[in-house]
Amino acid sequence: TLWHICHATCGFDARQVVPIDASLAIAICSSRVARIVRVPRHDVLVPDSISRPPPSAAVQVRKRASLVIQPGYADACCDVPFNVTSRANSTIIETSHLRIRVDRKSAGYNSTCVVPAISFYSKISGKPMTAETASSFTKLSNHPAALQNSQTWILSPDEALYGGGQYVNGELNYASAPLLMTQSNTEAVVPFFVSSRGYGILWDHYGITNLNPLNADAEIVLGDDNTTLWKPPASGDYWIYVQLCEDVTTQFGAGYGKMFGLYLDEKLVCKHKLTNMPCSVSCRVRGIVKDQYDYQIKLDTNVDKPRLFYNPILNESTTTLSTKHSNVIDYYFAIGDRDNIKKRNMMDSIIASYREMTGTASLYNKKAYGFWQCKERYHNQTELLQAAIRFRELQIPVDNFVQDWMYWGNLGWGPHWDNAQYPDPKNMIKTLHELKMSFMVSVWSRFDTNTIFYNEMKSKGLLIPNTTWFDAWNPAARELFFAYSRDNHFDVGVDYLWLDATEPEDYPHKGKKIHLGEGNEYWNTYSLQVSKAIYDGLRKYDTKRRIFSLTRSSFAGQQRYAATLWSGDILGTWDSLRRQIAMCINYQLSGIPTWTMDTGGFRRLDGDDQYQSPDYSLLLTRWFQFATFVPIFRTHGLHSNTELYNYGNATMGNIVTGSIHLRYRLLDYIYSCFARVEREHYTVMRGLVMDFPTDLNVHTIADEFMFGPSFLVAPLYTPSNGRDVYVPDLGDGGGKWFNFYTGAEVPPGWHSMSGIDITESSLLVRSSILIMSPIRQHAFEVVENDALEIRIYDGTNSSFVLYLDDGHDPSPDRPYCDILFVWNDEATSLTVEEAKGNRCDEISVPMQMDITLVAPGNGIAVNPSVPDLIVVYGGAKVVVPLGPAKREIIVE
């Protein structure tokens, strides 16, 4: 049977659904994506006395509403053909890219089953991707009307698994890892995973979820002194799961300032000290566990009643996802491959499918990619304006200033200004705008009981029952929540909102009825709905604004609401810096392309120590070097004057010249890369596995990443002035690596880099074209020498598209201009193609281009280079020969 499908949401049109039996249905969403829906057998339903038959899977696939899948998903994929072949014991479904085999003998099984019910293959290569091995529904003992689902897939030898959100463990590659997926101050859930084998799974469930849940027999029972002997069942690496809360489903983390150190035979193998410790942390213990050997285990912690569990990392294993309060299994399987037409590699194509399902990440205002000055907190209008003016006086580039909480003073917790501290917020923001700074203000989703916000929400039944938090799942509550910020923030000129504590903090929805049903069922989606409230409101309020919000929590699909996660209230230590690198890389691999953090740490050294400590000065400088290469470049700190001029001229100078100037020199490169995010579903901050998926060395590297097509970033995160760096092999014809600061070629393999200057980092550039902007004080500053520097890193053919627009128009048909640069390595020539777009004449043409062929000592480091050639580009195609270095001017 050959069916052609056209649908509003995947599975809504019955013609795209293949019912296998009453408990299993498969919907074809695109040539690369299928949706799998299972329901339990009747005898598993609760309560037992109900005799009505359960809805079939075919009904569920049509009627189950999704908070994650964007409305109208796959409208653009109409008329996608697929074949269904039925045999005696199996059904085979095939698209142009995906082949699904269903063993009907085991379809609908409800416990363990050794025969895979569904197997997934690449139709193009014939390669098996993965297969289901078990599926189940079990009753929740403490919630008799609810079920917990569980789905297990095969994990192949050497297969790596990424995604799921942001976690503090500092690791990358969650194959076999036990993870508690619940929102907390420093952890964020995005239930989308990508495999190095070439597929992705979007788990469309909202309750508390476990990745690879552990059984009671996997516990390492600790004695009263938190020590014990442990005989591991096999040799190899292990995940050790440290549980720090008695009940991980009720506590909002383990508490403030908690720590633990895990020792095996008196050797420290894992330690965590966090400002906000989550309820559990998974530690990867490498290569020290031997078969038939008793280990002395000690857990040194200030947490009461901790528990330990283990999970071996085996060559042949499985991946399991299990969600509480879910009476269905509903997931999307996406296959990846190299898309030569759209120039996507395998990992990019999987993430592109995720964003096609859940929504596009839009391009922010260009200023959002500049520097954000933030602290806890500015206490009044005068203090804030004085700081902003001083930034301009000291010529510290900055685009955005932020007001943290408590600007409401004695008025009560809510989105209103205390006139005693902020007598004229409208004029304050007008002054910031005159300084060419955008302004963000913090907003919470709760209100003090003495405020008009609380009383109006309560009178209209728009609060979560018996709490001070608004019910973000209620559309009327979302509209009113936005109206409060419209009247008190946007009407006086606020540009962006900072949506704080959107987990929500302390779980006010636990066990409560919300607008959509049970709060437990929608546990992890509060932030998604709060972001939606602001996004939907702003789209109606101001059609000329590019929307941006900052939020402390996240969920799948949140990128379509223009919300950026920040990693929460983190500690200002070297170890915390290390963990931020891994957290950000894994979050990008979860499909959401923007992220930020409190550069320097939220909780820093006490008192004046942070401004005078040489060690903290070094930490802050190195942290800024990492922050230069994250999507959103922002600093923040608790009880801290985070303005750089408070740390002394030397530290300020090192950070400004080494990091902030570099960020602004790369602003057009960064902006062009994020234009690709909007247009192509590209990812800018890239785990090495994205570009080097067959290199097994990169599968667990959690402290290096690519930034766009050019940079390999290996941040320094210890007091040492060096570190080991792995440089992937680019293969025959793949080009070379260059040291950004010297221009010297760096061969592939492991390198011990040392003696790195305080203003530099371990930063490499692959053979490519690098666009460098002039140093500006803000994104739109017009400078006297407005030339772009075009650095050519030779070794192979390369190209880059410079994207230009006005930086703030949100309309899809806004004026824009693409300028394609093409390097021909054999001819040693650069071609600047004809500018293309809709009204290129309105976008910065003509322009001067200073072109440099990088070599040792030539075209290096942060400052502008003496060009080999100068081209005045007027929009027409020009070919620039770059043989022996020469200094000429070509006018086109």
CSV table of C-alpha atoms in Angstrom, one decimal, residues 367 392 397-399 435-437 664 667 775-782:
chain,number,residue,atom,x,y,z
A,367,LYS,CA,22.5,43.1,20.6
A,392,ARG,CA,30.9,53.7,28.3
A,397,PRO,CA,31.9,47.1,25.2
A,398,VAL,CA,28.4,46.2,26.4
A,399,ASP,CA,25.0,45.9,24.8
A,435,LEU,CA,23.7,54.9,25.8
A,436,LYS,CA,22.8,52.2,23.2
A,437,MET,CA,22.1,49.6,25.9
A,664,TYR,CA,32.9,41.8,19.5
A,667,LEU,CA,30.1,39.4,16.3
A,775,ILE,CA,35.9,46.4,17.8
A,776,ARG,CA,32.8,48.2,18.7
A,777,GLN,CA,31.3,49.5,22.0
A,778,HIS,CA,28.0,48.0,21.1
A,779,ALA,CA,26.6,45.9,18.2
A,780,PHE,CA,25.4,48.9,16.1
A,781,GLU,CA,28.2,51.4,16.7
A,782,VAL,CA,29.4,53.1,13.6
